[in-house]
mmCIF file with all atom_site columns, C-alpha atoms in Angstrom:
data_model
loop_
_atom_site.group_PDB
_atom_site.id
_atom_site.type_symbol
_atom_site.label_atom_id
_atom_site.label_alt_id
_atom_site.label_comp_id
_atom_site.label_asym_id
_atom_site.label_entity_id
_atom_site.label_seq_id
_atom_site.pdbx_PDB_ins_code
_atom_site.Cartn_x
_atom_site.Cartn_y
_atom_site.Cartn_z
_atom_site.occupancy
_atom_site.B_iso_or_equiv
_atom_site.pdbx_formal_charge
_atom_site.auth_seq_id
_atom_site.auth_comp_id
_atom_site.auth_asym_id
_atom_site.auth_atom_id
_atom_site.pdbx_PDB_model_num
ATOM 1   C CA . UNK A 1 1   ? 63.136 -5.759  1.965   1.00 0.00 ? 29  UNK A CA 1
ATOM 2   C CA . UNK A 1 2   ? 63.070 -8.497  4.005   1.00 0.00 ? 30  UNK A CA 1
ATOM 3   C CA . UNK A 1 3   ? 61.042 -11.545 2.526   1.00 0.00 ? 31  UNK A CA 1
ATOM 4   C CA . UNK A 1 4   ? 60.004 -13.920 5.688   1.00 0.00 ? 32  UNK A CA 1
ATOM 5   C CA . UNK A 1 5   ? 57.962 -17.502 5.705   1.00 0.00 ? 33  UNK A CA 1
ATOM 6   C CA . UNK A 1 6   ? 54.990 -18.488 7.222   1.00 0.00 ? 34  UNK A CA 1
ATOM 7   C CA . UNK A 1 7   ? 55.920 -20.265 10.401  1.00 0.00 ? 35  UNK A CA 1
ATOM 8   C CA . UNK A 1 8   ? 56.196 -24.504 9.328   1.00 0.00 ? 36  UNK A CA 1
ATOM 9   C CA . UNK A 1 9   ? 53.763 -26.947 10.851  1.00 0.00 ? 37  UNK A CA 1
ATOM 10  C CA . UNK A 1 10  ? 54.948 -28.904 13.462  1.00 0.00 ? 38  UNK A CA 1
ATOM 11  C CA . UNK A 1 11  ? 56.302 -31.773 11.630  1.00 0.00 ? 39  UNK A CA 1
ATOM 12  C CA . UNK A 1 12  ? 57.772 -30.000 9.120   1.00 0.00 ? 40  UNK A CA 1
ATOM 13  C CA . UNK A 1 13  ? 59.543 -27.238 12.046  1.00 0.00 ? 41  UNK A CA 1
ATOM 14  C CA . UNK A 1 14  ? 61.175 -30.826 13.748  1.00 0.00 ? 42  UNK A CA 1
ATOM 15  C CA . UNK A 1 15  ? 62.649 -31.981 10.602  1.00 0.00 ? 43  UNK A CA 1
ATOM 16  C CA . UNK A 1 16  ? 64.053 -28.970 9.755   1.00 0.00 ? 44  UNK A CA 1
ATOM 17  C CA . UNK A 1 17  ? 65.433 -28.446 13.487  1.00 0.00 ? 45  UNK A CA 1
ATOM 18  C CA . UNK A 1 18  ? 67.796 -31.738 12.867  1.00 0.00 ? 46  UNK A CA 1
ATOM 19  C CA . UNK A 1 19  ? 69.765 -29.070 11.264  1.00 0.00 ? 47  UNK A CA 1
ATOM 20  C CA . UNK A 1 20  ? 72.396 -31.724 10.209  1.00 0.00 ? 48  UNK A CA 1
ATOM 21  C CA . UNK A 1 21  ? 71.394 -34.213 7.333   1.00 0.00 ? 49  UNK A CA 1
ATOM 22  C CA . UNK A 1 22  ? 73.764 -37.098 6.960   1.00 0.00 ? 50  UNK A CA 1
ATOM 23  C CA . UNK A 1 23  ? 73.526 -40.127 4.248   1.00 0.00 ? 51  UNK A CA 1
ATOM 24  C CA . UNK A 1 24  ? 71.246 -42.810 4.358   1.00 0.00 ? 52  UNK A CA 1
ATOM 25  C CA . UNK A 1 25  ? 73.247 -46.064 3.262   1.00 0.00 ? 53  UNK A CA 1
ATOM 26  C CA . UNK A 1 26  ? 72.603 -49.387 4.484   1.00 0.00 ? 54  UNK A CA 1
ATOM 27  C CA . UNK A 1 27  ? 69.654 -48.340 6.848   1.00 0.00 ? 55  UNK A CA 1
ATOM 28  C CA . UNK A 1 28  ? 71.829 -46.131 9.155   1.00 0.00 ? 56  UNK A CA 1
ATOM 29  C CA . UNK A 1 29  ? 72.602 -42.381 8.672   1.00 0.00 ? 57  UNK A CA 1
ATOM 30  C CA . UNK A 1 30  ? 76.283 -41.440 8.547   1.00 0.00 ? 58  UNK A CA 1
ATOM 31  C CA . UNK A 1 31  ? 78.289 -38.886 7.800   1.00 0.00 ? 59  UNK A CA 1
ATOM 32  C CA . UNK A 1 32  ? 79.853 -37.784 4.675   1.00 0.00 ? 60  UNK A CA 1
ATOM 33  C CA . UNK A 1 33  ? 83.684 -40.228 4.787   1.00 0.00 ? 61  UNK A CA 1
ATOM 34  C CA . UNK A 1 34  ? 85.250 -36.925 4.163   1.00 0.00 ? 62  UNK A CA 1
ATOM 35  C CA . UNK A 1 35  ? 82.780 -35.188 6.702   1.00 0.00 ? 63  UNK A CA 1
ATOM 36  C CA . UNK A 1 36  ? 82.194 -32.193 4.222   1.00 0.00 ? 64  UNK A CA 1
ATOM 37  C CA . UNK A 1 37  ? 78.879 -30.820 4.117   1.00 0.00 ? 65  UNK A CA 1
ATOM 38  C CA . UNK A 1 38  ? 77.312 -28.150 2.368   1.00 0.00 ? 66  UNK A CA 1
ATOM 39  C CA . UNK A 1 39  ? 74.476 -25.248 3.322   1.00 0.00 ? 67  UNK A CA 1
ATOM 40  C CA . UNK A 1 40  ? 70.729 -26.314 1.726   1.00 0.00 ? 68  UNK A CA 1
ATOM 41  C CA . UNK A 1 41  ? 69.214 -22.065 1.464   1.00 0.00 ? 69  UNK A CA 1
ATOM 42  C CA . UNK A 1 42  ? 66.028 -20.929 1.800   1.00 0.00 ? 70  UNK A CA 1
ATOM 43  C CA . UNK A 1 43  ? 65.179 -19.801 -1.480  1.00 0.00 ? 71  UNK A CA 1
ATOM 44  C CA . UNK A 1 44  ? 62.307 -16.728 0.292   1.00 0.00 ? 72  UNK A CA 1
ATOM 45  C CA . UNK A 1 45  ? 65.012 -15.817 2.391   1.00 0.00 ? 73  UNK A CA 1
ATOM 46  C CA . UNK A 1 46  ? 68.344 -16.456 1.825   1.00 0.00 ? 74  UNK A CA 1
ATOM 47  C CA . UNK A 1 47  ? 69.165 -18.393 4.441   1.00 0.00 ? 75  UNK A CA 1
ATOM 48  C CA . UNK A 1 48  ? 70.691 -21.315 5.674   1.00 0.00 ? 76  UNK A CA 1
ATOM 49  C CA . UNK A 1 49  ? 68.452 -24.371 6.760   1.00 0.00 ? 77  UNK A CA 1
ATOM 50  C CA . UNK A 1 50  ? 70.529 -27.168 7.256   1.00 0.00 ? 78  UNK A CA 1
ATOM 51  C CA . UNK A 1 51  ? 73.887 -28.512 6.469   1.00 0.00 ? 79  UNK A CA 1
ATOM 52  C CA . UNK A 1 52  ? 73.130 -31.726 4.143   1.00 0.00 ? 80  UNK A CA 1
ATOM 53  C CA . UNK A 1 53  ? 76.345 -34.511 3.776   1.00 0.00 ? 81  UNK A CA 1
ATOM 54  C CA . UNK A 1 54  ? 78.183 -33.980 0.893   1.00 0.00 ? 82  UNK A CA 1
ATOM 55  C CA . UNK A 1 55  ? 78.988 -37.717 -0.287  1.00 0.00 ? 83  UNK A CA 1
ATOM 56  C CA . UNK A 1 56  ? 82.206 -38.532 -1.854  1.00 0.00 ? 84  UNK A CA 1
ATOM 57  C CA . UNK A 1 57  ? 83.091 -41.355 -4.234  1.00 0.00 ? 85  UNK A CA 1
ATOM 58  C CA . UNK A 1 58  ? 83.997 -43.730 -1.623  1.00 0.00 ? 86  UNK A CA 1
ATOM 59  C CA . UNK A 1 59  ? 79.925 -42.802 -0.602  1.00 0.00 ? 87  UNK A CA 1
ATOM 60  C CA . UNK A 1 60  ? 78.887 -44.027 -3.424  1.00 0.00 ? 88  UNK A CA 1
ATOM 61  C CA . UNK A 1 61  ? 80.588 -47.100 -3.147  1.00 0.00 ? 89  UNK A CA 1
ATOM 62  C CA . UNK A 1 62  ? 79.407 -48.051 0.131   1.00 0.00 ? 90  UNK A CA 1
ATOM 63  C CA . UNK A 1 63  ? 76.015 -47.647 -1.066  1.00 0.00 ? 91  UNK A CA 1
ATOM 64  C CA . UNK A 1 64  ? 76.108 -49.169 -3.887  1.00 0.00 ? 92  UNK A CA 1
ATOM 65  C CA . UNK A 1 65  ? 77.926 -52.361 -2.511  1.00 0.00 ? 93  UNK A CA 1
ATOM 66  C CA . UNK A 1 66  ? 74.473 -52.061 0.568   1.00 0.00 ? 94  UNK A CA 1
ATOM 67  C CA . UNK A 1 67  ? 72.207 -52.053 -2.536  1.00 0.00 ? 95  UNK A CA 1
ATOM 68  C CA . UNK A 1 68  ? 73.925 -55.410 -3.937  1.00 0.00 ? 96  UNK A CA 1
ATOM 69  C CA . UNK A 1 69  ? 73.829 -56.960 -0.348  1.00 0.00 ? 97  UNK A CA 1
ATOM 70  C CA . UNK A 1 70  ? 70.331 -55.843 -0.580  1.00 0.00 ? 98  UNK A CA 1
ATOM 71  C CA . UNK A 1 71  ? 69.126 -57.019 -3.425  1.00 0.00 ? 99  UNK A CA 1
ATOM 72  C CA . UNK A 1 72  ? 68.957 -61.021 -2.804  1.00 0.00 ? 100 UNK A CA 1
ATOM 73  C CA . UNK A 1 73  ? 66.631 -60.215 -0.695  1.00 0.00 ? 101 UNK A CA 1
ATOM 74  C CA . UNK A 1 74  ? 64.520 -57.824 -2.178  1.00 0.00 ? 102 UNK A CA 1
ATOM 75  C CA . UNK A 1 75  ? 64.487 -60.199 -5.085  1.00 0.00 ? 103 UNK A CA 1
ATOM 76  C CA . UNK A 1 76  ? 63.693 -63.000 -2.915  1.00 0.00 ? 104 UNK A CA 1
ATOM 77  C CA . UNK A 1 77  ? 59.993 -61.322 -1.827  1.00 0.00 ? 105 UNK A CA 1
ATOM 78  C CA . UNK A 1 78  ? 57.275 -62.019 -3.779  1.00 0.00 ? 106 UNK A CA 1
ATOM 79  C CA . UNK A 1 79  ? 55.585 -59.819 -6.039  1.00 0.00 ? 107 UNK A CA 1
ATOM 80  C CA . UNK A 1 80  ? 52.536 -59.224 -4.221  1.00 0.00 ? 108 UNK A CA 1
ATOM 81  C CA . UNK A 1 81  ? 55.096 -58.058 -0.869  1.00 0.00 ? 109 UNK A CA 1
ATOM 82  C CA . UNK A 1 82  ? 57.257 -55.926 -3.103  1.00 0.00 ? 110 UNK A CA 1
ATOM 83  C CA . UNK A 1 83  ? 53.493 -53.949 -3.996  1.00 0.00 ? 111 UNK A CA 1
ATOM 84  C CA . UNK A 1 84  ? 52.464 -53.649 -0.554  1.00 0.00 ? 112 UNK A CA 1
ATOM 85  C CA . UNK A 1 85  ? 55.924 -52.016 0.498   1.00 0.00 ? 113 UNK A CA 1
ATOM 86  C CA . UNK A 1 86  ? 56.112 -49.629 -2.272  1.00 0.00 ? 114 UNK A CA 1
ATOM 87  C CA . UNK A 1 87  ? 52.629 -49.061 -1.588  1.00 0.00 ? 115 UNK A CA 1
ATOM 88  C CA . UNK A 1 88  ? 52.623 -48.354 2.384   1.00 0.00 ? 116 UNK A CA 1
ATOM 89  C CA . UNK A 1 89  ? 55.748 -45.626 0.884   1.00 0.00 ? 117 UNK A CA 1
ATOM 90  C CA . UNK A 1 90  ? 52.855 -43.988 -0.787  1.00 0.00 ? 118 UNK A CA 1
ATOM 91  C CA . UNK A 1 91  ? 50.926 -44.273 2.131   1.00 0.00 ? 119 UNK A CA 1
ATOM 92  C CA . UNK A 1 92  ? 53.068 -42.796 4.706   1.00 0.00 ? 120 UNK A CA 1
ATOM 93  C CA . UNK A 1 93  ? 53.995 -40.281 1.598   1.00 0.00 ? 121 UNK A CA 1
ATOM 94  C CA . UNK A 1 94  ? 49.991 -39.453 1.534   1.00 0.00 ? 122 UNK A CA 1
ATOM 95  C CA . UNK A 1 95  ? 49.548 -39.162 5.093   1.00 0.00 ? 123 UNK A CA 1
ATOM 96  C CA . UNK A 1 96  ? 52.350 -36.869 5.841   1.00 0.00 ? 124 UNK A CA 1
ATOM 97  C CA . UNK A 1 97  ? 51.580 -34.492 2.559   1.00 0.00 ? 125 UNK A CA 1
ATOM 98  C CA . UNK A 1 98  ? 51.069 -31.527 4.212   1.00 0.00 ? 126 UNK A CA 1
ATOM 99  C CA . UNK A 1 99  ? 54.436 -31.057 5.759   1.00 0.00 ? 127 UNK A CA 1
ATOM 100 C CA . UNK A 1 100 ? 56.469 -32.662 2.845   1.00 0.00 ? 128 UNK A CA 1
ATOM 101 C CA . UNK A 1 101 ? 54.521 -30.072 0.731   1.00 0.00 ? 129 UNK A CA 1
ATOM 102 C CA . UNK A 1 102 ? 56.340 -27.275 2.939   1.00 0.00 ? 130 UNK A CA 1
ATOM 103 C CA . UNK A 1 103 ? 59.944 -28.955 3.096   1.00 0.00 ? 131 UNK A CA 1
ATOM 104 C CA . UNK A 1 104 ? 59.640 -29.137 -0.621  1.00 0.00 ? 132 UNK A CA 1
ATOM 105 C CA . UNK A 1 105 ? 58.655 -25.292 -0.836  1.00 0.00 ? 133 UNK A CA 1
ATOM 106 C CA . UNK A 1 106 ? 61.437 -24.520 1.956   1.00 0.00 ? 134 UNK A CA 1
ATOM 107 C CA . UNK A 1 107 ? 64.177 -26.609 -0.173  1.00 0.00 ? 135 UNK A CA 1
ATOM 108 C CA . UNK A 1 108 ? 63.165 -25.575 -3.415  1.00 0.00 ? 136 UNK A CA 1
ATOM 109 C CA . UNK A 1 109 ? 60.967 -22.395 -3.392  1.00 0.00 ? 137 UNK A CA 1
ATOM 110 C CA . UNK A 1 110 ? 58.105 -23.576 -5.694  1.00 0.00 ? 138 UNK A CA 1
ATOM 111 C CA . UNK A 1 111 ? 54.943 -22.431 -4.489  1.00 0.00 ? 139 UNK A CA 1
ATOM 112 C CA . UNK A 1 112 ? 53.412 -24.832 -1.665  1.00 0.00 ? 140 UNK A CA 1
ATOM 113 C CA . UNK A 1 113 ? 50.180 -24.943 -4.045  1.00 0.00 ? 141 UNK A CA 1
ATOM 114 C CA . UNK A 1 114 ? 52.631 -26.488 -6.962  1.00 0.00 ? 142 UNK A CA 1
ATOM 115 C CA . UNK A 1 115 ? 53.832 -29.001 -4.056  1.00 0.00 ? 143 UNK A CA 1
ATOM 116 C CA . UNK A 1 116 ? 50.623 -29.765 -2.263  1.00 0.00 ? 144 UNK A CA 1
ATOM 117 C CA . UNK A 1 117 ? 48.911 -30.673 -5.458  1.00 0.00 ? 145 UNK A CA 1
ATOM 118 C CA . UNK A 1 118 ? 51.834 -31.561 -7.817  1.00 0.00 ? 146 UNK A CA 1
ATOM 119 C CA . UNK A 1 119 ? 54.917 -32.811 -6.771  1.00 0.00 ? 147 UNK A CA 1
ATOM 120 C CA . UNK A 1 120 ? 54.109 -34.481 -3.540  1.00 0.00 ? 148 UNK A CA 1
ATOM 121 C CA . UNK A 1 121 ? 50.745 -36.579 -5.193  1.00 0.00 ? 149 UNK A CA 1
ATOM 122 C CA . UNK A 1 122 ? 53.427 -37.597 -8.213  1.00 0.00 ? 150 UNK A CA 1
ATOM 123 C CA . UNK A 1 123 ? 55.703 -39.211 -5.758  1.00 0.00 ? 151 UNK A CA 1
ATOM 124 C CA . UNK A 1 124 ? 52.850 -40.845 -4.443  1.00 0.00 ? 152 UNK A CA 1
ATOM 125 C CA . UNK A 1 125 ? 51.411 -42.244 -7.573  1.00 0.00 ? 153 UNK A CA 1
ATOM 126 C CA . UNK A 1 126 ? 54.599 -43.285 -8.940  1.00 0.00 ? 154 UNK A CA 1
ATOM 127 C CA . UNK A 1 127 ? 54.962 -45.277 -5.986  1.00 0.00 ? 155 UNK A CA 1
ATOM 128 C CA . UNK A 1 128 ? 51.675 -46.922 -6.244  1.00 0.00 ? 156 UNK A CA 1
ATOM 129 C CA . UNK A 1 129 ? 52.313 -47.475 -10.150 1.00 0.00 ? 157 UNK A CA 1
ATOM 130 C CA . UNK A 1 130 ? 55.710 -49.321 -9.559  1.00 0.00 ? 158 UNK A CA 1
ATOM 131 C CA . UNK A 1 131 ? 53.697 -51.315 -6.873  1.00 0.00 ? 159 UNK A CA 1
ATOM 132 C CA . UNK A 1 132 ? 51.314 -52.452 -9.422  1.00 0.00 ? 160 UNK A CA 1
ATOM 133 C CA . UNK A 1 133 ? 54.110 -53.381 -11.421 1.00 0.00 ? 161 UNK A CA 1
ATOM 134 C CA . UNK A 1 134 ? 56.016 -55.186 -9.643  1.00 0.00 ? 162 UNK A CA 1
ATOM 135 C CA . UNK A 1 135 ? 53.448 -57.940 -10.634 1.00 0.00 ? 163 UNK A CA 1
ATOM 136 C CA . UNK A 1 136 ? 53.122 -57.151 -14.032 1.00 0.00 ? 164 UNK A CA 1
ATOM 137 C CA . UNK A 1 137 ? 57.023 -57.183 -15.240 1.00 0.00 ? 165 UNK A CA 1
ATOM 138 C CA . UNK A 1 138 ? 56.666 -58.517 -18.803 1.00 0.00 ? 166 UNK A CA 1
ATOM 139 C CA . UNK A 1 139 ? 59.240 -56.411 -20.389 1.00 0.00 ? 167 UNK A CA 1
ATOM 140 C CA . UNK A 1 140 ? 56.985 -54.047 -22.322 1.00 0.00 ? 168 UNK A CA 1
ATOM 141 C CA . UNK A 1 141 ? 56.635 -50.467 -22.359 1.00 0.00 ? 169 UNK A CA 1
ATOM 142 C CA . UNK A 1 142 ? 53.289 -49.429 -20.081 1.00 0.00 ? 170 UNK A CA 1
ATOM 143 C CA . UNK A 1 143 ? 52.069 -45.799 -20.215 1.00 0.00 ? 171 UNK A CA 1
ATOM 144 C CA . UNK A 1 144 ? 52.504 -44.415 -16.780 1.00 0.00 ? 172 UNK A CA 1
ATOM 145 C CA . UNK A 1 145 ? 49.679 -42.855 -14.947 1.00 0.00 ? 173 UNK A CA 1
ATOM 146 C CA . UNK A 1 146 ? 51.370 -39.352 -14.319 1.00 0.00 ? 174 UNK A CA 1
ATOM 147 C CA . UNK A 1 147 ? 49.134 -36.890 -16.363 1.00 0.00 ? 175 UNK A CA 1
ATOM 148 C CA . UNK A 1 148 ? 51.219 -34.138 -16.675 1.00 0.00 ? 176 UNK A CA 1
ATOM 149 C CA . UNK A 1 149 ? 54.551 -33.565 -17.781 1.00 0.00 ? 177 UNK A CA 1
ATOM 150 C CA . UNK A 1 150 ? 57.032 -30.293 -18.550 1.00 0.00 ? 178 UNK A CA 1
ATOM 151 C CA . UNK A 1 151 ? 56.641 -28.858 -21.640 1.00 0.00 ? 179 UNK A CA 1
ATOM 152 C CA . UNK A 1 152 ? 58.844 -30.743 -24.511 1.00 0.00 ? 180 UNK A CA 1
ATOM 153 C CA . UNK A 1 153 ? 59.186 -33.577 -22.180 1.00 0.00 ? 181 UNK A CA 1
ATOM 154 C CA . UNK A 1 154 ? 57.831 -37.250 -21.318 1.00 0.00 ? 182 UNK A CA 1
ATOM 155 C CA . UNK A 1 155 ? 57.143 -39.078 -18.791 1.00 0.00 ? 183 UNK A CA 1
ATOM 156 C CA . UNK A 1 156 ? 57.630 -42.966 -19.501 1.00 0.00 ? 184 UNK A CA 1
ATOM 157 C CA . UNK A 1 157 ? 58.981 -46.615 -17.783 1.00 0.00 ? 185 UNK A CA 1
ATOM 158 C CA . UNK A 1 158 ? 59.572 -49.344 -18.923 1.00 0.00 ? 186 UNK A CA 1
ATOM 159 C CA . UNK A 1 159 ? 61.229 -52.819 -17.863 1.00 0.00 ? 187 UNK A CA 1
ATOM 160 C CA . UNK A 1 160 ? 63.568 -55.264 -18.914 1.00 0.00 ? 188 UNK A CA 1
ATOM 161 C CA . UNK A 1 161 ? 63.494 -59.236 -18.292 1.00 0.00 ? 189 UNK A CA 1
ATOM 162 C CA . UNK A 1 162 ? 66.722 -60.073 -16.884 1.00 0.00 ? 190 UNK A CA 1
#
């Protein structure tokens, strides 16, 4: 038997139609340095989606050494701008729910209930916690606001004054 999806909205259909999914480092996407890839499956039906980048060490290094150029200036913004940006993410994150909600289903095969009202609204309130703070660092440990967590698991942050 033959197990087919329910056709994606539109946003979600033109994301998926990209069909090839590079690496994000330093703002730009690239390919792979080796240019290997590998197939990300639909879980409902077996088939392929899209080929995603398979990075490679020297990956890694290249974005790691774009995080450390980075990071002078991140540091450099002040608190209150570092909470704005993380909280437009959740923003943009909230607005666009819907169809992240189906490319998580498509990617991972979890219900779309379990992403609509689950996963996607936990990325979006652990951006908005981090916003808050990133004007509260004290180097304590702060309950986080996620309510939920698997079974046998926690859910915790914490920072560090460095």
């Amino acid at each position: 038997m033959q197990i087919t999806r329910p056709a994606l909205s539109p946003a979600a259909q033109a994301f998926v139609d990209r069909k090839d999914f590079g690496l994000c480092i330093d703002g730009e996407w690239k390919p792979a340095s080796g240019g290997a890839t590998f197939p990300t499956v639909d879980p409902a039906t077996g088939e392929t989606t899209a080929e995603i980048a398979r990075g490679q060490a020297a990956d890694v290094d290249r974005a790691v050494a774009a995080a450390r150029r980075a990071l002078p200036g991140w540091s450099a913004i002040l608190p209150m701008a570092r909470s704005q940006l993380l909280w437009k993410i959740a923003d943009l994150i909230e607005a666009n729910i819907d169809e992240l909600a189906e490319l998580e289903t498509l990617d991972q095969g979890k219900p779309l209930f379990v992403g609509r009202w689950a996963e996607i609204p936990g990325a979006v309130a652990q951006f908005r916690f981090f916003g808050g703070q990133a004007q509260l660092i004290e180097g304590t440990t702060i309950p986080t606001s996620i309510g939920y967590a698997p079974e046998g698991k926690s859910i915790h942050a914490y920072t560090v004054r460095e």
